[in-house]
């Protein structure tokens, strides 16, 4: 294949249950100017057998002998890409019809990174809700993150950490831009190495665009980051993004403040109260001391609202939290699928 404009890069590990649906949604959309690269980080399930069922000229399967972790595997997957742009994609998500064509149209706009909207679905891909990245949610936004004013406006508009590149399936990035970056060893096993890689490119020139169209459906109840428990999942996001804000922009920067603000929006009091009940019911898996420290870190800015929420969190006991936290929509996204 020559003149490839778009490489869809899919790092996988033990994704055999869901990978067929992902590939079935993508491959029919790929012509001669698009390719799919599946990098298998040493899966121990039936992923190799699954890949044998898919034989298309646009599809390449590369398998590593051992697990490398999502940070290393994503970087290796992109290194195999031959396209002008790379669409980073998870092996359990499903691309909507026409999305490759829309991505092809959008990469001509001059941006280095595109972010799209997506829908949140349950484990069976039943629609739950649309996810919001920037506000207003339906407005196209383009920004040069090299310019301090434009960058701070982008951060101020952020409605979720996806505005800060947390969700890989929503990212389309110019390959030459990606190649200018590097793996920061401080974040090499954090799950967020790609975020730091993209942010540290800003001083060299980084144009981002938000496309307010839903291009895919996320299988949100298959969160691999939650395999070690919900509290640990909270830790990955809260500690990880606090560290990113401090390391890349500085603890007292406007950017780091907005990262913390968005985290507070994503991880609500009700979610933490529900996690309290998990700590009570399964103290071996769920660490209450860690949970408490994460809530203090989340509200480290000590605004009046944060002080109020910290007091409520401390005073509400686990038995009451079970009632108040029941049915929290956000927690549904963090429950891993049974395998």
CSV table of C-alpha atoms in Angstrom, one decimal:
chain,number,residue,atom,x,y,z
A,1,UNK,CA,0.0,0.0,0.0
A,2,UNK,CA,1.3,3.5,-0.9
A,3,UNK,CA,0.0,7.0,-0.2
A,4,UNK,CA,-1.6,6.1,3.1
A,5,UNK,CA,-3.2,9.1,4.6
A,6,UNK,CA,-4.6,7.5,7.8
A,7,UNK,CA,-3.3,4.7,10.0
A,8,UNK,CA,-5.8,3.3,12.6
A,9,UNK,CA,-3.5,2.1,15.4
A,10,UNK,CA,-4.9,-0.4,17.8
A,11,UNK,CA,-2.8,-1.7,20.7
A,12,UNK,CA,-4.4,-4.7,22.3
A,13,UNK,CA,-3.8,-7.1,25.2
A,14,UNK,CA,-6.3,-10.0,25.8
A,15,UNK,CA,-8.9,-8.2,23.8
A,16,UNK,CA,-10.2,-11.3,21.9
A,17,UNK,CA,-13.7,-11.0,23.1
A,18,UNK,CA,-14.2,-7.5,21.6
A,19,UNK,CA,-11.7,-7.1,18.9
A,20,UNK,CA,-13.9,-8.7,16.2
A,21,UNK,CA,-16.5,-6.0,16.7
A,22,UNK,CA,-14.0,-3.2,16.5
A,23,UNK,CA,-12.4,-4.6,13.3
A,24,UNK,CA,-15.8,-5.3,11.7
A,25,UNK,CA,-16.7,-1.6,12.2
A,26,UNK,CA,-13.4,-0.3,10.8
A,27,UNK,CA,-12.2,-2.5,8.0
A,28,UNK,CA,-15.2,-1.9,5.6
A,29,UNK,CA,-14.4,1.8,5.8
A,30,UNK,CA,-10.8,1.5,4.7
A,31,UNK,CA,-9.8,2.0,1.1
A,32,UNK,CA,-6.4,2.2,-0.4
A,33,UNK,CA,-5.5,5.4,1.5
A,34,UNK,CA,-6.1,3.9,5.0
A,35,UNK,CA,-4.6,1.0,7.0
A,36,UNK,CA,-5.2,-0.7,10.3
A,37,UNK,CA,-2.3,-1.7,12.5
A,38,UNK,CA,-3.1,-4.1,15.4
A,39,UNK,CA,-0.2,-4.4,17.8
A,40,UNK,CA,-0.6,-7.3,20.3
A,41,UNK,CA,1.3,-6.9,23.5
A,42,UNK,CA,1.7,-10.6,24.1
A,43,UNK,CA,-1.9,-11.6,24.7
A,44,UNK,CA,-2.6,-14.8,26.4
A,45,UNK,CA,-6.2,-15.2,25.2
A,46,UNK,CA,-7.4,-16.0,21.7
A,47,UNK,CA,-6.4,-12.7,20.1
A,48,UNK,CA,-3.9,-14.4,17.6
A,49,UNK,CA,-6.7,-16.8,16.5
A,50,UNK,CA,-9.1,-13.9,16.1
A,51,UNK,CA,-6.7,-12.1,13.9
A,52,UNK,CA,-6.4,-15.1,11.6
A,53,UNK,CA,-10.0,-14.6,10.7
A,54,UNK,CA,-9.3,-11.2,9.3
A,55,UNK,CA,-7.4,-11.1,6.0
A,56,UNK,CA,-7.4,-7.7,4.4
A,57,UNK,CA,-4.7,-5.9,2.4
A,58,UNK,CA,-5.2,-2.9,4.6
A,59,UNK,CA,-4.7,-4.8,7.9
A,60,UNK,CA,-1.4,-5.6,9.6
A,61,UNK,CA,-1.0,-7.6,12.8
A,62,UNK,CA,2.2,-7.3,14.8
A,63,UNK,CA,2.6,-9.5,17.9
A,64,UNK,CA,5.1,-8.9,20.7
A,65,UNK,CA,6.4,-11.9,22.7
A,66,UNK,CA,5.6,-10.4,26.1
A,67,UNK,CA,3.3,-7.7,27.7
A,68,UNK,CA,4.8,-4.3,27.5
A,69,UNK,CA,2.0,-2.2,29.1
A,70,UNK,CA,-0.3,0.3,27.4
A,71,UNK,CA,2.2,3.2,27.3
A,72,UNK,CA,4.9,1.2,25.6
A,73,UNK,CA,2.5,-0.8,23.4
A,74,UNK,CA,0.8,2.3,22.1
A,75,UNK,CA,4.1,3.9,21.2
A,76,UNK,CA,5.2,0.7,19.4
A,77,UNK,CA,1.9,0.5,17.6
A,78,UNK,CA,2.3,4.0,16.2
A,79,UNK,CA,5.9,3.3,15.2
A,80,UNK,CA,4.6,0.7,12.7
A,81,UNK,CA,2.2,3.1,11.1
A,82,UNK,CA,2.8,4.4,7.6
A,83,UNK,CA,0.1,7.0,7.3
A,84,UNK,CA,0.3,10.8,7.4
A,85,UNK,CA,-2.1,10.7,10.4
A,86,UNK,CA,-2.7,8.1,13.1
A,87,UNK,CA,-6.0,7.4,14.7
A,88,UNK,CA,-5.3,5.9,18.1
A,89,UNK,CA,-8.0,3.4,18.8
A,90,UNK,CA,-9.0,0.9,21.5
A,91,UNK,CA,-9.6,-2.7,20.6
A,92,UNK,CA,-13.0,-2.8,22.4
A,93,UNK,CA,-14.5,0.3,20.9
A,94,UNK,CA,-16.7,0.5,17.8
A,95,UNK,CA,-16.3,3.0,15.0
A,96,UNK,CA,-19.5,4.5,13.5
A,97,UNK,CA,-20.1,4.2,9.8
A,98,UNK,CA,-18.7,7.0,7.7
A,99,UNK,CA,-16.2,8.0,10.4
A,100,UNK,CA,-13.0,7.2,8.4
A,101,UNK,CA,-14.3,9.4,5.6
A,102,UNK,CA,-15.1,12.2,8.1
A,103,UNK,CA,-11.6,11.9,9.6
A,104,UNK,CA,-10.1,12.0,6.2
A,105,UNK,CA,-11.9,15.2,5.5
A,106,UNK,CA,-11.0,16.7,8.8
A,107,UNK,CA,-7.2,16.1,8.6
A,108,UNK,CA,-7.0,18.6,5.7
A,109,UNK,CA,-7.8,21.4,8.1
A,110,UNK,CA,-4.3,22.0,9.2
A,111,UNK,CA,-4.5,20.7,12.8
A,112,UNK,CA,-1.8,18.4,14.3
A,113,UNK,CA,-4.3,16.7,16.6
A,114,UNK,CA,-8.0,16.1,16.2
A,115,UNK,CA,-10.3,15.2,19.1
A,116,UNK,CA,-13.8,13.8,18.3
A,117,UNK,CA,-16.9,13.2,20.4
A,118,UNK,CA,-18.1,9.7,21.2
A,119,UNK,CA,-21.0,7.9,22.9
A,120,UNK,CA,-20.7,6.0,26.1
A,121,UNK,CA,-22.2,2.5,25.9
A,122,UNK,CA,-22.5,-0.4,28.3
A,123,UNK,CA,-20.6,-3.7,28.0
A,124,UNK,CA,-23.1,-4.9,25.3
A,125,UNK,CA,-22.8,-1.6,23.4
A,126,UNK,CA,-26.2,-0.3,24.5
A,127,UNK,CA,-26.2,3.5,24.3
A,128,UNK,CA,-26.0,5.2,27.7
A,129,UNK,CA,-25.1,8.9,27.0
A,130,UNK,CA,-23.1,11.3,24.8
A,131,UNK,CA,-19.8,12.3,26.3
A,132,UNK,CA,-18.8,16.0,26.5
A,133,UNK,CA,-15.2,17.0,25.7
A,134,UNK,CA,-15.3,20.8,25.4
A,135,UNK,CA,-18.0,23.4,26.1
A,136,UNK,CA,-20.1,24.3,24.2
A,137,UNK,CA,-20.3,20.6,23.2
A,138,UNK,CA,-21.6,21.2,19.7
A,139,UNK,CA,-19.1,24.0,18.7
A,140,UNK,CA,-16.1,23.3,16.5
A,141,UNK,CA,-13.0,24.7,18.2
A,142,UNK,CA,-9.4,25.1,16.9
A,143,UNK,CA,-6.5,26.2,19.0
A,144,UNK,CA,-2.8,26.7,18.8
A,145,UNK,CA,-1.5,25.4,22.2
A,146,UNK,CA,1.8,27.1,21.6
A,147,UNK,CA,0.0,30.5,22.2
A,148,UNK,CA,-0.5,30.9,26.0
A,149,UNK,CA,-3.8,32.7,25.5
A,150,UNK,CA,-5.3,30.2,23.2
A,151,UNK,CA,-4.0,27.3,25.3
A,152,UNK,CA,-5.6,28.7,28.5
A,153,UNK,CA,-8.9,29.3,26.7
A,154,UNK,CA,-8.8,25.6,25.5
A,155,UNK,CA,-8.2,24.5,29.1
A,156,UNK,CA,-10.9,26.8,30.4
A,157,UNK,CA,-13.4,25.2,28.0
A,158,UNK,CA,-12.5,21.6,29.0
A,159,UNK,CA,-15.4,19.6,30.3
A,160,UNK,CA,-13.5,16.4,30.8
A,161,UNK,CA,-10.0,15.1,30.8
A,162,UNK,CA,-10.6,14.0,27.2
A,163,UNK,CA,-9.8,17.6,26.3
A,164,UNK,CA,-6.4,16.7,27.7
A,165,UNK,CA,-6.1,13.6,25.5
A,166,UNK,CA,-7.1,11.0,28.1
A,167,UNK,CA,-9.2,8.9,25.8
A,168,UNK,CA,-7.1,7.3,23.0
A,169,UNK,CA,-9.9,6.3,20.7
A,170,UNK,CA,-10.8,10.0,20.3
A,171,UNK,CA,-7.4,11.1,19.2
A,172,UNK,CA,-6.2,11.5,15.6
A,173,UNK,CA,-2.6,12.8,15.4
A,174,UNK,CA,-0.2,13.8,12.6
A,175,UNK,CA,2.5,11.1,12.5
A,176,UNK,CA,5.3,13.6,12.1
A,177,UNK,CA,4.0,15.5,15.1
A,178,UNK,CA,3.9,12.3,17.2
A,179,UNK,CA,7.5,11.4,16.0
A,180,UNK,CA,8.8,14.8,17.3
A,181,UNK,CA,7.8,13.7,20.8
A,182,UNK,CA,9.4,11.2,23.2
A,183,UNK,CA,8.4,8.9,26.0
A,184,UNK,CA,9.0,10.7,29.3
A,185,UNK,CA,10.5,8.0,31.6
A,186,UNK,CA,8.6,9.5,34.6
A,187,UNK,CA,5.3,8.6,33.0
A,188,UNK,CA,6.4,5.4,31.1
A,189,UNK,CA,4.1,3.2,33.2
A,190,UNK,CA,1.5,5.7,34.2
A,191,UNK,CA,-1.1,5.0,31.5
A,192,UNK,CA,-0.7,8.7,30.4
A,193,UNK,CA,2.6,8.7,28.6
A,194,UNK,CA,0.9,9.7,25.4
A,195,UNK,CA,-0.7,12.7,27.1
A,196,UNK,CA,2.7,14.0,28.3
A,197,UNK,CA,4.2,13.3,24.9
A,198,UNK,CA,1.5,15.5,23.2
A,199,UNK,CA,1.6,18.3,25.7
A,200,UNK,CA,5.4,18.6,25.7
A,201,UNK,CA,5.1,19.3,21.9
A,202,UNK,CA,3.3,22.6,22.5
A,203,UNK,CA,6.4,24.8,22.6
A,204,UNK,CA,7.4,23.5,19.2
A,205,UNK,CA,4.0,24.2,17.7
A,206,UNK,CA,0.8,22.2,18.4
A,207,UNK,CA,-2.5,22.9,16.6
A,208,UNK,CA,-5.5,21.1,18.0
A,209,UNK,CA,-9.1,20.9,16.8
A,210,UNK,CA,-12.2,19.6,18.5
A,211,UNK,CA,-14.7,18.0,16.0
A,212,UNK,CA,-18.1,18.1,17.6
A,213,UNK,CA,-19.3,14.9,15.9
A,214,UNK,CA,-19.7,11.4,17.3
A,215,UNK,CA,-17.3,9.1,15.4
A,216,UNK,CA,-17.4,6.1,17.7
A,217,UNK,CA,-19.0,4.2,20.6
A,218,UNK,CA,-17.0,3.5,23.7
A,219,UNK,CA,-17.5,0.2,25.5
A,220,UNK,CA,-17.1,2.0,28.8
A,221,UNK,CA,-17.9,-0.9,31.2
A,222,UNK,CA,-14.8,-2.7,30.0
A,223,UNK,CA,-12.3,-0.4,31.7
A,224,UNK,CA,-9.0,-2.3,31.9
A,225,UNK,CA,-7.6,0.3,34.3
A,226,UNK,CA,-10.1,-0.9,36.9
A,227,UNK,CA,-8.9,-4.4,37.0
A,228,UNK,CA,-7.2,-3.8,40.4
A,229,UNK,CA,-10.2,-2.1,41.9
A,230,UNK,CA,-12.2,1.1,41.6
A,231,UNK,CA,-10.0,3.0,44.2
A,232,UNK,CA,-7.0,2.1,42.2
A,233,UNK,CA,-8.8,3.4,39.1
A,234,UNK,CA,-9.4,6.7,40.8
A,235,UNK,CA,-5.7,6.8,41.8
A,236,UNK,CA,-4.5,6.3,38.2
A,237,UNK,CA,-6.5,9.3,37.0
A,238,UNK,CA,-6.2,11.7,40.0
A,239,UNK,CA,-2.6,11.2,40.9
A,240,UNK,CA,-1.6,10.8,37.2
A,241,UNK,CA,-3.2,14.0,36.0
A,242,UNK,CA,-2.1,16.0,39.0
A,243,UNK,CA,1.5,14.8,38.2
A,244,UNK,CA,1.0,15.8,34.5
A,245,UNK,CA,-0.2,19.3,35.4
A,246,UNK,CA,2.7,19.8,37.9
A,247,UNK,CA,5.4,18.4,35.6
A,248,UNK,CA,4.4,19.9,32.3
A,249,UNK,CA,2.9,23.3,33.3
A,250,UNK,CA,3.8,23.9,37.0
A,251,UNK,CA,1.8,23.5,40.1
A,252,UNK,CA,0.6,27.1,40.2
A,253,UNK,CA,-0.2,27.4,36.5
A,254,UNK,CA,-3.6,28.2,35.0
A,255,UNK,CA,-3.3,24.9,33.0
A,256,UNK,CA,-2.7,22.8,36.1
A,257,UNK,CA,-5.6,24.5,37.9
A,258,UNK,CA,-8.0,23.6,35.1
A,259,UNK,CA,-6.7,20.0,35.1
A,260,UNK,CA,-7.6,19.8,38.8
A,261,UNK,CA,-11.0,21.5,38.1
A,262,UNK,CA,-11.9,19.0,35.5
A,263,UNK,CA,-10.9,16.1,37.7
A,264,UNK,CA,-13.2,17.4,40.4
A,265,UNK,CA,-16.0,17.5,37.8
A,266,UNK,CA,-15.3,13.9,36.7
A,267,UNK,CA,-14.9,12.4,40.2
A,268,UNK,CA,-17.9,13.5,42.1
A,269,UNK,CA,-18.8,13.3,45.8
A,270,UNK,CA,-21.3,10.6,45.0
A,271,UNK,CA,-18.7,8.5,43.2
A,272,UNK,CA,-16.4,8.7,46.3
A,273,UNK,CA,-19.3,7.9,48.6
A,274,UNK,CA,-20.1,4.8,46.6
A,275,UNK,CA,-16.4,3.9,46.7
A,276,UNK,CA,-16.6,4.1,50.5
A,277,UNK,CA,-19.1,1.3,50.4
A,278,UNK,CA,-16.8,-0.8,48.3
A,279,UNK,CA,-14.0,-0.3,50.8
A,280,UNK,CA,-16.3,-1.4,53.6
A,281,UNK,CA,-17.5,-4.5,51.7
A,282,UNK,CA,-14.1,-5.5,50.2
A,283,UNK,CA,-11.3,-4.0,52.2
A,284,UNK,CA,-8.7,-6.3,50.7
A,285,UNK,CA,-9.4,-5.1,47.1
A,286,UNK,CA,-10.4,-1.5,47.9
A,287,UNK,CA,-8.1,0.7,50.1
A,288,UNK,CA,-10.0,3.2,52.2
A,289,UNK,CA,-6.9,5.0,53.3
A,290,UNK,CA,-5.9,5.6,49.7
A,291,UNK,CA,-9.5,6.7,48.9
A,292,UNK,CA,-9.5,9.3,51.6
A,293,UNK,CA,-6.1,10.6,50.5
A,294,UNK,CA,-7.3,10.8,46.9
A,295,UNK,CA,-10.3,12.9,47.9
A,296,UNK,CA,-8.1,15.3,49.8
A,297,UNK,CA,-5.8,15.6,46.8
A,298,UNK,CA,-8.7,16.2,44.5
A,299,UNK,CA,-9.8,19.2,46.6
A,300,UNK,CA,-6.3,20.5,47.3
A,301,UNK,CA,-7.2,24.0,46.0
A,302,UNK,CA,-9.3,24.6,49.2
A,303,UNK,CA,-12.0,26.7,47.6
A,304,UNK,CA,-15.2,27.2,49.7
A,305,UNK,CA,-17.0,24.5,47.6
A,306,UNK,CA,-14.1,22.1,48.1
A,307,UNK,CA,-14.0,22.7,51.8
A,308,UNK,CA,-17.7,21.9,52.0
A,309,UNK,CA,-17.4,18.7,50.0
A,310,UNK,CA,-14.4,17.6,52.1
A,311,UNK,CA,-16.5,18.0,55.2
A,312,UNK,CA,-19.4,16.1,53.8
A,313,UNK,CA,-17.2,13.3,52.6
A,314,UNK,CA,-15.6,13.0,56.1
A,315,UNK,CA,-18.9,13.1,57.9
A,316,UNK,CA,-21.1,10.8,55.8
A,317,UNK,CA,-20.6,7.2,57.1
A,318,UNK,CA,-20.3,4.2,54.8
A,319,UNK,CA,-23.8,3.0,55.5
A,320,UNK,CA,-25.3,6.3,54.4
A,321,UNK,CA,-23.0,6.4,51.4
A,322,UNK,CA,-24.5,3.2,50.2
A,323,UNK,CA,-27.8,5.0,49.9
A,324,UNK,CA,-26.5,8.3,48.6
A,325,UNK,CA,-24.1,6.7,46.1
A,326,UNK,CA,-26.4,4.1,44.7
A,327,UNK,CA,-26.8,4.1,40.9
A,328,UNK,CA,-24.0,6.5,40.2
A,329,UNK,CA,-23.7,6.7,36.5
A,330,UNK,CA,-20.0,7.5,36.5
A,331,UNK,CA,-19.2,4.3,38.3
A,332,UNK,CA,-20.7,2.2,35.6
A,333,UNK,CA,-17.9,3.3,33.4
A,334,UNK,CA,-15.3,2.0,35.8
A,335,UNK,CA,-16.6,-1.6,36.3
A,336,UNK,CA,-14.5,-4.0,34.4
A,337,UNK,CA,-16.1,-6.7,32.3
A,338,UNK,CA,-16.0,-10.3,33.5
A,339,UNK,CA,-13.8,-12.5,31.3
